[in-house]
C-alpha cells in the first residue's frame, strides 16, 4: 500500500513553518524559519516579503527532506497565513514597500477617524472592528500621508498573496484573507465600492476572491526544483490562520470554542452566516460562502510573559520561569495584571491601551509577578469569551492550541478560569493541519471539513478545579471593573 502525505504551510508572524502530516493528522516532520520584524519608527512594524517567500521555499524543502518522502507520495501543499499584512507592489510584481503587518500601529489616527465616520457603517459591512491592524486603516494612512509606495503601486497584496503571485503568476485571495482587509463586503462576498473609495484604490488593484478550496497548479519550475517537488503538484489556497486553527483542532461544531495562545492570542467559534453585535467587541470573518468565524483577538499572549522574563533579567528556560507561578495560590495574593503592554485589540480595540499591575505591595516577589501575568493573560481571554457568549451562548467544549498550551500549569489555569474541560491535541500545529485538511477536502480525498474530528490525535482533557473556578470568578469581577475604569485614561 502506497504512503500518502500532505503539507500545511503556515505563514505566521514569527516564523514560516512547513509541517508534513499523514492523513490521520500525525506529524511526520517540521521545518521552521524565523522571520525578522523591522521597527522603522515607534509603533511601526514591518517584515520583508522577499525574505518570507524565500523562507517558505526553504521550509518546504527541508520538511520534505526531513520526512524522507518521495515526490509521488505528496498529495498537496496548502496554505495558512496570518492576517492583515499589506504590501505595495509595482507593475513588475516587485515590492515597493515592506509588508506592514497586523501589529503595525501607524494608522491609529486614521482608525479613530473611521470609527467616527457617520456616512458608512463599516463594521456592519465587513465584520472587522476598526483598528490600525486592518489594511483599510493602513491604506487610508498611506493616502493621507502621500506614502510614496502607495502612490506608485499597481497592486496591494498580503504576504500570502505575494507568495502565490511569485509561484503561480496569479493574483488570488481566499475569503478569509479578503475579509480581514476590512475592504470586503460580507453580504455580497466581494470588494466594497464605498470602502475602496475611502482608500483611493480600485478593485482591479486587489486580487480575485476565491474559496479556501481553490486549487492552484503550474508552479514556477524553478521554485518546484528548489522545493524538491513535482512541478504538477496541486497546491490549495487555504485560509487565514484563525479559521484553520479552529478547524485543525476540531472546534467546528456549535458550542465548540478554540483558544489560541501564542505570542498573541484569540478566542474563536465557527458560525453559520454573518454574526456581529452592536458593541463591536468581536470580529466576524468569512470562511466559506456558508460559514464564518467569530471571536476576538488579543495582542497580549505569551509576549507579556516574555516581556516580564526580560524585565527581570531571568536567564533560565521559559518553562522554569513559568514554574515560578506554582509557588503561589490562585489570585497571586491580591496582585492583578492588566496585560495591555502591546496596545490591545479585543475587548478594548485601542492601540493606546497600556498594561498595569494593580494591588502590588512589599511582600510581592518574582513568583507573584509571574502568576499575575499568567492570570492576566487568561482573564483577558475570559473577558473576550464573555463578549463571544453574547452571540453564541456558553461554550460546551474548549479546545486550545499555541505555544502556551505546552504549559501544564497554564492549561490548568485556563480550565479553572473558564470552569470548562480543556482539550489539547498531541500536535501544536493546528493551523497547519487545518490547512492540510482543507487541501484534502479540495482534492476530494476526504468527504468534508467535519470529518477532521476523526483525524486529530488528542490528549486527555484537563478538568477544572471547581474551588479555583469560584476564586477566579470573584477575581474576574474586580479585573473587569479595573479594565472599565482604567480604559478611560488611554
Short mmCIF file of C-alpha atoms in Angstrom, two decimals:
data_model
loop_
_atom_site.label_atom_id
_atom_site.label_comp_id
_atom_site.label_asym_id
_atom_site.label_seq_id
_atom_site.Cartn_x
_atom_site.Cartn_y
_atom_site.Cartn_z
CA UNK A 1 0.00 0.00 0.00
CA UNK A 2 1.49 3.37 -1.06
CA UNK A 3 2.06 6.09 1.51
CA UNK A 4 0.32 9.46 1.25
CA UNK A 5 1.27 12.76 2.87
CA UNK A 6 0.22 16.40 2.84
CA UNK A 7 2.00 19.63 3.85
CA UNK A 8 0.47 22.52 5.74
CA UNK A 9 2.50 25.67 5.03
CA UNK A 10 1.87 28.15 7.86
CA UNK A 11 2.93 31.76 7.22
CA UNK A 12 2.93 33.15 10.76
CA UNK A 13 4.02 36.39 12.36
CA UNK A 14 7.14 34.96 13.98
CA UNK A 15 8.01 32.14 11.57
CA UNK A 16 7.30 30.26 8.37
CA UNK A 17 6.55 26.66 9.19
CA UNK A 18 6.10 23.65 6.90
CA UNK A 19 4.58 20.57 8.56
CA UNK A 20 4.33 17.16 6.87
CA UNK A 21 1.33 15.12 8.04
CA UNK A 22 -0.01 11.69 7.27
CA UNK A 23 -3.73 11.58 6.53
CA UNK A 24 -4.59 10.87 10.19
CA UNK A 25 -3.06 14.14 11.40
CA UNK A 26 0.17 12.64 12.74
CA UNK A 27 3.18 14.95 12.34
CA UNK A 28 5.92 13.36 10.25
CA UNK A 29 8.34 16.29 10.11
CA UNK A 30 8.55 20.03 10.74
CA UNK A 31 10.77 22.75 9.31
CA UNK A 32 10.66 26.30 10.65
CA UNK A 33 12.35 29.53 9.58
CA UNK A 34 12.20 32.52 11.95
CA UNK A 35 11.04 35.84 10.47
CA UNK A 36 12.74 39.14 11.29
CA UNK A 37 10.44 42.03 12.16
CA UNK A 38 11.58 45.57 11.38
CA UNK A 39 10.72 48.62 13.53
CA UNK A 40 11.46 51.78 11.49
CA UNK A 41 9.69 54.06 13.99
CA UNK A 42 7.84 53.76 17.26
CA UNK A 43 4.63 51.82 16.58
CA UNK A 44 5.64 50.74 13.06
CA UNK A 45 6.18 47.01 12.41
CA UNK A 46 7.22 45.64 9.03
CA UNK A 47 8.55 42.43 7.52
CA UNK A 48 10.43 41.67 4.30
CA UNK A 49 8.15 39.80 1.84
CA UNK A 50 11.11 38.68 -0.25
CA UNK A 51 12.71 37.06 2.82
CA UNK A 52 9.44 35.36 3.76
CA UNK A 53 8.96 33.94 0.26
CA UNK A 54 12.48 32.52 0.34
CA UNK A 55 11.85 31.06 3.82
CA UNK A 56 8.68 29.37 2.55
CA UNK A 57 10.66 27.60 -0.18
CA UNK A 58 13.37 26.55 2.29
CA UNK A 59 10.85 25.34 4.87
CA UNK A 60 9.05 23.12 2.35
CA UNK A 61 12.30 21.68 1.02
CA UNK A 62 13.65 20.90 4.49
CA UNK A 63 10.36 19.43 5.70
CA UNK A 64 10.27 17.05 2.75
CA UNK A 65 13.90 16.04 3.25
CA UNK A 66 13.38 15.52 6.98
CA UNK A 67 10.31 13.37 6.34
CA UNK A 68 12.22 11.22 3.85
CA UNK A 69 9.29 11.01 1.46
CA UNK A 70 9.17 10.72 -2.32
CA UNK A 71 7.65 13.31 -4.64
CA UNK A 72 4.95 10.85 -5.67
CA UNK A 73 3.83 10.40 -2.02
CA UNK A 74 3.00 14.10 -1.55
CA UNK A 75 -0.64 14.87 -2.39
CA UNK A 76 -0.72 18.65 -1.95
CA UNK A 77 0.63 21.69 -0.14
CA UNK A 78 -1.96 24.03 1.40
CA UNK A 79 -1.60 27.47 2.98
CA UNK A 80 -2.37 29.02 6.35
CA UNK A 81 -1.48 32.66 6.91
CA UNK A 82 -1.52 35.42 9.49
CA UNK A 83 -4.00 38.15 8.60
CA UNK A 84 -3.86 41.92 7.98
CA UNK A 85 -0.48 42.28 6.21
CA UNK A 86 -0.21 44.80 3.35
CA UNK A 87 2.39 45.20 0.59
CA UNK A 88 2.50 47.86 -2.14
CA UNK A 89 3.50 46.17 -5.40
CA UNK A 90 4.80 47.61 -8.67
CA UNK A 91 3.65 46.78 -12.20
CA UNK A 92 6.54 44.32 -12.44
CA UNK A 93 5.30 42.49 -9.31
CA UNK A 94 8.24 43.77 -7.27
CA UNK A 95 7.54 45.06 -3.74
CA UNK A 96 7.65 48.83 -3.41
CA UNK A 97 7.26 48.59 0.36
CA UNK A 98 7.90 46.15 3.13
CA UNK A 99 4.89 44.24 4.44
CA UNK A 100 3.07 46.25 7.11
CA UNK A 101 1.85 43.53 9.49
CA UNK A 102 -1.10 43.38 11.92
CA UNK A 103 0.97 44.79 14.80
CA UNK A 104 1.78 47.99 12.88
CA UNK A 105 0.04 50.89 14.60
CA UNK A 106 0.93 53.84 12.36
CA UNK A 107 -2.69 54.33 11.27
CA UNK A 108 -4.11 54.88 14.78
CA UNK A 109 -5.29 58.40 13.92
CA UNK A 110 -6.94 57.20 10.71
CA UNK A 111 -8.64 54.33 12.55
CA UNK A 112 -10.11 56.82 15.02
CA UNK A 113 -11.48 58.92 12.15
CA UNK A 114 -13.00 55.84 10.52
CA UNK A 115 -14.57 54.86 13.85
CA UNK A 116 -16.34 58.24 13.98
CA UNK A 117 -17.41 58.17 10.33
CA UNK A 118 -21.19 58.61 10.17
CA UNK A 119 -21.81 58.10 6.45
CA UNK A 120 -20.80 54.41 6.31
CA UNK A 121 -21.26 51.68 8.93
CA UNK A 122 -18.00 49.89 8.17
CA UNK A 123 -18.38 47.23 10.84
CA UNK A 124 -21.84 46.17 9.63
CA UNK A 125 -20.48 45.80 6.11
CA UNK A 126 -17.32 43.87 6.97
CA UNK A 127 -17.45 42.38 10.47
CA UNK A 128 -13.96 43.78 11.08
CA UNK A 129 -13.66 46.14 14.08
CA UNK A 130 -11.96 49.38 13.07
CA UNK A 131 -8.36 49.24 14.26
CA UNK A 132 -4.86 50.06 12.97
CA UNK A 133 -4.34 46.32 12.33
CA UNK A 134 -6.56 46.34 9.23
CA UNK A 135 -5.33 47.17 5.72
CA UNK A 136 -8.32 49.54 5.44
CA UNK A 137 -6.80 51.84 8.08
CA UNK A 138 -3.30 51.39 6.66
CA UNK A 139 -4.41 52.35 3.15
CA UNK A 140 -6.16 55.48 4.43
CA UNK A 141 -2.92 56.39 6.24
CA UNK A 142 -0.95 55.86 3.01
CA UNK A 143 -3.39 58.03 1.09
CA UNK A 144 -3.35 60.87 3.62
CA UNK A 145 0.43 60.78 4.05
CA UNK A 146 1.19 60.59 0.30
CA UNK A 147 3.17 57.44 1.06
CA UNK A 148 5.43 57.01 -1.97
CA UNK A 149 5.00 53.21 -2.40
CA UNK A 150 1.21 53.71 -2.31
CA UNK A 151 1.36 56.47 -4.93
CA UNK A 152 3.36 54.25 -7.30
CA UNK A 153 1.65 50.94 -6.58
CA UNK A 154 -0.26 48.95 -9.18
CA UNK A 155 -1.39 46.29 -6.71
CA UNK A 156 -1.96 45.79 -2.98
CA UNK A 157 -1.44 42.32 -1.54
CA UNK A 158 -0.91 40.37 1.67
CA UNK A 159 2.23 38.30 2.23
CA UNK A 160 0.34 35.14 1.29
CA UNK A 161 -0.92 36.67 -1.97
CA UNK A 162 2.59 37.86 -2.79
CA UNK A 163 3.91 34.30 -2.49
CA UNK A 164 1.08 32.93 -4.64
CA UNK A 165 1.84 35.56 -7.27
CA UNK A 166 5.56 34.71 -7.26
CA UNK A 167 4.92 30.97 -7.51
CA UNK A 168 1.85 30.78 -9.77
CA UNK A 169 1.65 34.16 -11.51
CA UNK A 170 -1.91 34.56 -10.18
CA UNK A 171 -3.43 37.30 -8.03
CA UNK A 172 -5.94 35.38 -5.91
CA UNK A 173 -7.08 35.66 -2.29
CA UNK A 174 -9.33 33.40 -0.22
CA UNK A 175 -12.49 34.64 1.51
CA UNK A 176 -10.98 34.84 5.00
CA UNK A 177 -7.88 36.79 3.99
CA UNK A 178 -10.05 39.14 1.93
CA UNK A 179 -12.43 39.59 4.89
CA UNK A 180 -9.52 40.53 7.15
CA UNK A 181 -8.63 43.53 4.98
CA UNK A 182 -11.68 45.49 6.13
CA UNK A 183 -12.48 46.12 2.44
CA UNK A 184 -14.59 43.01 1.81
CA UNK A 185 -18.37 43.16 2.00
CA UNK A 186 -19.51 40.09 3.94
CA UNK A 187 -23.01 40.32 2.48
CA UNK A 188 -22.07 40.44 -1.21
CA UNK A 189 -18.84 38.41 -0.83
CA UNK A 190 -16.99 40.96 -2.93
CA UNK A 191 -14.83 44.07 -2.56
CA UNK A 192 -16.92 47.01 -1.35
CA UNK A 193 -17.01 50.07 -3.62
CA UNK A 194 -17.64 52.62 -0.85
CA UNK A 195 -14.72 51.33 1.20
CA UNK A 196 -12.40 51.28 -1.80
CA UNK A 197 -13.32 54.93 -2.39
CA UNK A 198 -12.21 55.75 1.15
CA UNK A 199 -8.78 54.28 0.42
CA UNK A 200 -8.37 55.76 -3.05
CA UNK A 201 -7.70 52.41 -4.72
CA UNK A 202 -9.58 50.41 -7.37
CA UNK A 203 -10.98 46.88 -7.34
CA UNK A 204 -8.57 45.93 -10.13
CA UNK A 205 -5.65 46.60 -7.78
CA UNK A 206 -6.83 43.82 -5.46
CA UNK A 207 -6.84 40.07 -6.01
CA UNK A 208 -9.66 37.87 -7.27
CA UNK A 209 -11.54 36.36 -4.31
CA UNK A 210 -11.85 32.56 -4.27
CA UNK A 211 -12.98 29.87 -1.76
CA UNK A 212 -10.45 28.17 0.56
CA UNK A 213 -10.61 25.01 -1.56
CA UNK A 214 -9.28 26.76 -4.68
CA UNK A 215 -6.66 24.53 -6.34
CA UNK A 216 -3.58 26.15 -7.87
CA UNK A 217 -1.41 24.35 -10.43
CA UNK A 218 1.53 25.20 -12.66
CA UNK A 219 4.02 26.32 -10.05
CA UNK A 220 7.14 28.01 -11.38
CA UNK A 221 9.58 25.27 -12.46
CA UNK A 222 12.50 26.88 -10.66
CA UNK A 223 10.57 27.08 -7.39
CA UNK A 224 9.44 23.46 -7.74
CA UNK A 225 13.02 22.35 -8.28
CA UNK A 226 14.20 24.30 -5.22
CA UNK A 227 11.50 22.66 -3.09
CA UNK A 228 12.13 19.17 -4.44
CA UNK A 229 8.53 18.70 -5.61
CA UNK A 230 6.90 17.79 -8.91
CA UNK A 231 6.00 20.83 -11.00
CA UNK A 232 2.49 19.44 -11.45
CA UNK A 233 1.82 19.13 -7.70
CA UNK A 234 -1.53 20.79 -6.85
CA UNK A 235 -1.48 23.50 -4.18
CA UNK A 236 -4.58 24.65 -2.28
CA UNK A 237 -5.03 28.28 -1.25
CA UNK A 238 -6.37 27.50 2.24
CA UNK A 239 -7.37 30.32 4.57
CA UNK A 240 -6.31 32.55 7.46
CA UNK A 241 -4.61 31.00 10.46
CA UNK A 242 -7.50 31.69 12.85
CA UNK A 243 -10.08 29.74 10.88
CA UNK A 244 -7.64 26.94 10.21
CA UNK A 245 -6.52 26.71 13.85
CA UNK A 246 -10.15 26.06 14.80
CA UNK A 247 -10.53 23.52 12.02
CA UNK A 248 -7.22 21.82 12.83
CA UNK A 249 -8.15 21.22 16.46
CA UNK A 250 -11.72 20.16 15.69
CA UNK A 251 -13.60 23.20 17.07
CA UNK A 252 -16.07 23.40 14.20
CA UNK A 253 -19.47 22.47 15.68
CA UNK A 254 -21.89 24.73 17.61
CA UNK A 255 -20.75 25.23 21.20
CA UNK A 256 -17.11 24.43 20.44
CA UNK A 257 -14.65 27.25 21.12
CA UNK A 258 -10.95 27.35 20.27
CA UNK A 259 -8.42 29.44 22.15
CA UNK A 260 -5.08 30.19 20.55
CA UNK A 261 -2.40 31.43 22.92
CA UNK A 262 0.95 32.10 21.34
CA UNK A 263 2.77 35.43 21.16
CA UNK A 264 -0.67 36.99 20.80
CA UNK A 265 -3.95 35.16 21.31
CA UNK A 266 -7.56 34.75 20.25
CA UNK A 267 -10.80 33.00 21.11
CA UNK A 268 -12.97 31.91 18.17
CA UNK A 269 -16.01 29.89 17.13
CA UNK A 270 -17.46 28.87 13.77
CA UNK A 271 -20.97 30.07 12.93
CA UNK A 272 -23.48 29.89 10.10
CA UNK A 273 -23.65 33.10 8.10
CA UNK A 274 -22.63 36.54 9.30
CA UNK A 275 -22.90 37.35 13.04
CA UNK A 276 -22.00 40.66 14.70
CA UNK A 277 -23.03 42.71 17.73
CA UNK A 278 -23.69 46.44 18.01
CA UNK A 279 -20.90 46.71 20.59
CA UNK A 280 -18.16 45.97 18.01
CA UNK A 281 -16.43 43.73 20.57
CA UNK A 282 -15.87 40.71 18.30
CA UNK A 283 -14.94 40.12 14.68
CA UNK A 284 -16.77 38.05 12.05
CA UNK A 285 -14.63 36.81 9.15
CA UNK A 286 -15.99 34.86 6.20
CA UNK A 287 -14.56 31.34 5.74
CA UNK A 288 -16.76 29.85 3.01
CA UNK A 289 -20.00 31.08 1.42
CA UNK A 290 -21.92 29.44 4.26
CA UNK A 291 -19.62 29.70 7.29
CA UNK A 292 -17.81 32.46 9.12
CA UNK A 293 -15.70 32.57 12.23
CA UNK A 294 -16.48 34.91 15.11
CA UNK A 295 -14.32 35.85 18.05
CA UNK A 296 -11.81 38.30 19.38
CA UNK A 297 -8.02 38.62 19.15
CA UNK A 298 -5.65 39.93 21.80
CA UNK A 299 -2.23 41.46 21.19
CA UNK A 300 -1.06 40.16 24.55
CA UNK A 301 -0.48 36.45 24.94
CA UNK A 302 2.93 34.95 25.57
CA UNK A 303 4.55 38.27 24.64
CA UNK A 304 3.54 39.58 28.10
CA UNK A 305 5.29 36.70 29.81
CA UNK A 306 8.36 37.15 27.61
CA UNK A 307 8.37 40.87 28.48
CA UNK A 308 8.36 40.06 32.21
CA UNK A 309 11.13 37.50 31.80
CA UNK A 310 13.33 40.05 30.05
CA UNK A 311 12.40 42.78 32.54
CA UNK A 312 13.52 40.59 35.44
CA UNK A 313 16.64 39.55 33.51
CA UNK A 314 15.74 35.90 34.05
CA UNK A 315 18.39 33.72 32.42
CA UNK A 316 16.67 30.36 32.86
CA UNK A 317 14.41 28.47 30.49
CA UNK A 318 10.90 29.63 29.69
CA UNK A 319 9.49 26.51 31.35
CA UNK A 320 11.40 27.16 34.56
CA UNK A 321 10.22 30.76 34.56
CA UNK A 322 6.54 29.82 34.33
CA UNK A 323 7.02 27.17 37.02
CA UNK A 324 7.65 30.03 39.47
CA UNK A 325 3.88 30.61 39.47
CA UNK A 326 3.30 27.23 41.12
CA UNK A 327 4.66 28.64 44.37
CA UNK A 328 1.67 30.99 44.67
CA UNK A 329 -2.04 30.24 45.11
CA UNK A 330 -4.66 31.44 42.60
CA UNK A 331 -5.07 35.20 42.82
CA UNK A 332 -1.36 35.97 43.30
CA UNK A 333 -2.14 37.28 46.80
CA UNK A 334 -4.13 40.24 45.51
CA UNK A 335 -1.90 41.18 42.57
CA UNK A 336 -3.83 41.74 39.31
CA UNK A 337 -2.21 42.33 35.93
CA UNK A 338 -3.93 44.08 33.02
CA UNK A 339 -1.90 42.66 30.11
CA UNK A 340 -2.13 45.55 27.62
CA UNK A 341 1.61 46.07 27.18
CA UNK A 342 1.32 45.93 23.39
CA UNK A 343 -1.82 48.02 22.89
CA UNK A 344 -4.94 45.91 22.53
CA UNK A 345 -7.46 44.61 20.09
CA UNK A 346 -10.41 42.81 21.74
CA UNK A 347 -12.03 43.69 24.03
CA UNK A 348 -10.82 47.33 24.03
CA UNK A 349 -9.86 47.86 20.36
CA UNK A 350 -7.47 50.57 21.47
CA UNK A 351 -3.85 50.61 20.30
CA UNK A 352 -3.10 53.18 23.01
CA UNK A 353 -4.02 50.76 25.82
CA UNK A 354 -1.24 50.13 28.36
CA UNK A 355 -0.54 47.41 30.90
CA UNK A 356 -0.88 47.76 34.63
CA UNK A 357 -0.07 45.90 37.86
CA UNK A 358 -2.74 46.59 40.48
CA UNK A 359 -2.53 45.76 44.18
CA UNK A 360 1.25 45.46 44.48
CA UNK A 361 2.73 45.52 47.97
CA UNK A 362 6.07 45.00 49.67
CA UNK A 363 5.56 41.24 50.12
CA UNK A 364 5.18 40.51 46.40
CA UNK A 365 8.11 38.75 44.76
CA UNK A 366 9.09 37.37 41.37
CA UNK A 367 6.75 34.39 41.64
CA UNK A 368 3.79 36.70 42.33
CA UNK A 369 4.56 38.70 39.20
CA UNK A 370 4.78 35.55 37.07
CA UNK A 371 1.49 34.23 38.48
CA UNK A 372 -0.25 37.58 37.98
CA UNK A 373 0.91 37.87 34.37
CA UNK A 374 -0.29 34.34 33.53
CA UNK A 375 -3.59 35.08 35.22
CA UNK A 376 -3.90 38.44 33.46
CA UNK A 377 -3.43 36.79 30.06
CA UNK A 378 -6.09 34.22 30.96
CA UNK A 379 -8.60 36.66 32.45
CA UNK A 380 -8.27 38.79 29.34
CA UNK A 381 -9.16 35.77 27.18
CA UNK A 382 -12.08 35.08 29.52
CA UNK A 383 -13.33 38.64 29.09
CA UNK A 384 -13.19 38.31 25.30
CA UNK A 385 -15.01 35.00 25.71
CA UNK A 386 -17.81 36.79 27.57
CA UNK A 387 -18.35 39.00 24.51
CA UNK A 388 -18.43 35.91 22.31
CA UNK A 389 -21.03 34.29 24.59
CA UNK A 390 -23.37 37.21 23.91
CA UNK A 391 -23.58 35.90 20.34
CA UNK A 392 -23.29 32.15 20.78
CA UNK A 393 -24.14 31.23 24.37
CA UNK A 394 -21.90 29.43 26.83
CA UNK A 395 -19.39 27.04 25.20
CA UNK A 396 -19.75 23.29 25.60
CA UNK A 397 -16.10 22.45 24.91
CA UNK A 398 -12.89 24.47 24.82
CA UNK A 399 -10.01 23.48 22.57
CA UNK A 400 -6.58 25.08 22.97
CA UNK A 401 -3.52 25.48 20.75
CA UNK A 402 -0.46 27.73 20.56
CA UNK A 403 2.79 27.97 22.49
CA UNK A 404 1.27 28.47 25.94
CA UNK A 405 -0.66 25.21 25.52
CA UNK A 406 2.62 23.41 26.16
CA UNK A 407 2.46 24.57 29.78
CA UNK A 408 0.51 22.18 32.01
CA UNK A 409 0.32 24.92 34.64
CA UNK A 410 -1.30 27.38 32.26
CA UNK A 411 -3.70 24.78 30.83
CA UNK A 412 -4.97 24.04 34.34
CA UNK A 413 -5.28 27.77 35.00
CA UNK A 414 -7.30 28.17 31.80
CA UNK A 415 -9.63 25.31 32.75
CA UNK A 416 -10.05 26.81 36.24
CA UNK A 417 -10.81 30.34 34.95
CA UNK A 418 -13.36 29.18 32.35
CA UNK A 419 -14.74 26.38 34.50
CA UNK A 420 -14.74 24.03 31.49
CA UNK A 421 -12.84 20.96 30.38
CA UNK A 422 -9.96 21.92 28.09
CA UNK A 423 -8.91 19.77 25.12
CA UNK A 424 -5.45 19.85 23.56
CA UNK A 425 -4.22 17.92 20.53
CA UNK A 426 -0.98 15.97 20.62
CA UNK A 427 0.31 18.30 17.90
CA UNK A 428 0.70 22.03 18.47
CA UNK A 429 0.35 22.73 14.75
CA UNK A 430 -3.41 23.09 14.44
CA UNK A 431 -3.37 25.83 11.79
CA UNK A 432 -1.04 23.79 9.59
CA UNK A 433 -3.22 20.68 9.99
CA UNK A 434 -6.32 22.76 9.25
CA UNK A 435 -4.65 23.95 6.05
CA UNK A 436 -3.59 20.42 5.13
CA UNK A 437 -7.13 19.11 5.74
CA UNK A 438 -8.55 21.89 3.56
CA UNK A 439 -6.22 20.63 0.86
CA UNK A 440 -7.57 17.11 1.25
CA UNK A 441 -11.16 18.42 1.04
CA UNK A 442 -10.29 20.37 -2.11
CA UNK A 443 -8.81 17.30 -3.80
CA UNK A 444 -11.73 15.07 -2.80
CA UNK A 445 -9.50 12.83 -0.65
CA UNK A 446 -11.83 13.34 2.35
CA UNK A 447 -15.61 13.93 2.27
CA UNK A 448 -15.95 17.10 4.37
CA UNK A 449 -14.39 19.61 6.76
CA UNK A 450 -16.31 17.96 9.62
CA UNK A 451 -14.58 14.63 9.04
CA UNK A 452 -11.40 16.09 10.54
CA UNK A 453 -12.77 15.36 14.02
CA UNK A 454 -11.92 11.70 13.48
CA UNK A 455 -8.37 12.54 12.48
CA UNK A 456 -6.93 14.65 15.29
CA UNK A 457 -4.67 12.87 17.83
CA UNK A 458 -5.90 14.27 21.19
CA UNK A 459 -4.55 14.23 24.75
CA UNK A 460 -6.77 13.61 27.78
CA UNK A 461 -8.86 16.69 28.75
CA UNK A 462 -7.82 18.99 31.60
CA UNK A 463 -10.53 19.02 34.28
CA UNK A 464 -11.28 22.33 36.05
CA UNK A 465 -10.85 22.67 39.81
CA UNK A 466 -14.26 23.95 40.97
CA UNK A 467 -12.86 25.67 44.05
CA UNK A 468 -10.31 27.55 41.95
CA UNK A 469 -13.05 28.44 39.46
CA UNK A 470 -15.04 30.16 42.21
CA UNK A 471 -11.93 32.06 43.31
CA UNK A 472 -11.28 33.21 39.74
CA UNK A 473 -14.86 34.33 39.19
CA UNK A 474 -14.51 36.69 42.16
CA UNK A 475 -11.13 37.92 40.89
CA UNK A 476 -12.64 38.47 37.43
CA UNK A 477 -15.29 40.79 38.85
CA UNK A 478 -12.54 43.06 40.17
CA UNK A 479 -10.49 42.62 36.96
CA UNK A 480 -13.45 43.71 34.77
CA UNK A 481 -14.07 46.78 36.93
CA UNK A 482 -10.39 47.74 36.71
CA UNK A 483 -10.43 47.39 32.93
CA UNK A 484 -13.54 49.57 32.67
CA UNK A 485 -12.06 52.25 34.91
CA UNK A 486 -8.51 52.34 33.57
CA UNK A 487 -9.63 52.23 29.91
CA UNK A 488 -10.97 55.80 30.37
CA UNK A 489 -7.39 57.02 30.66
CA UNK A 490 -5.95 55.54 27.46
#
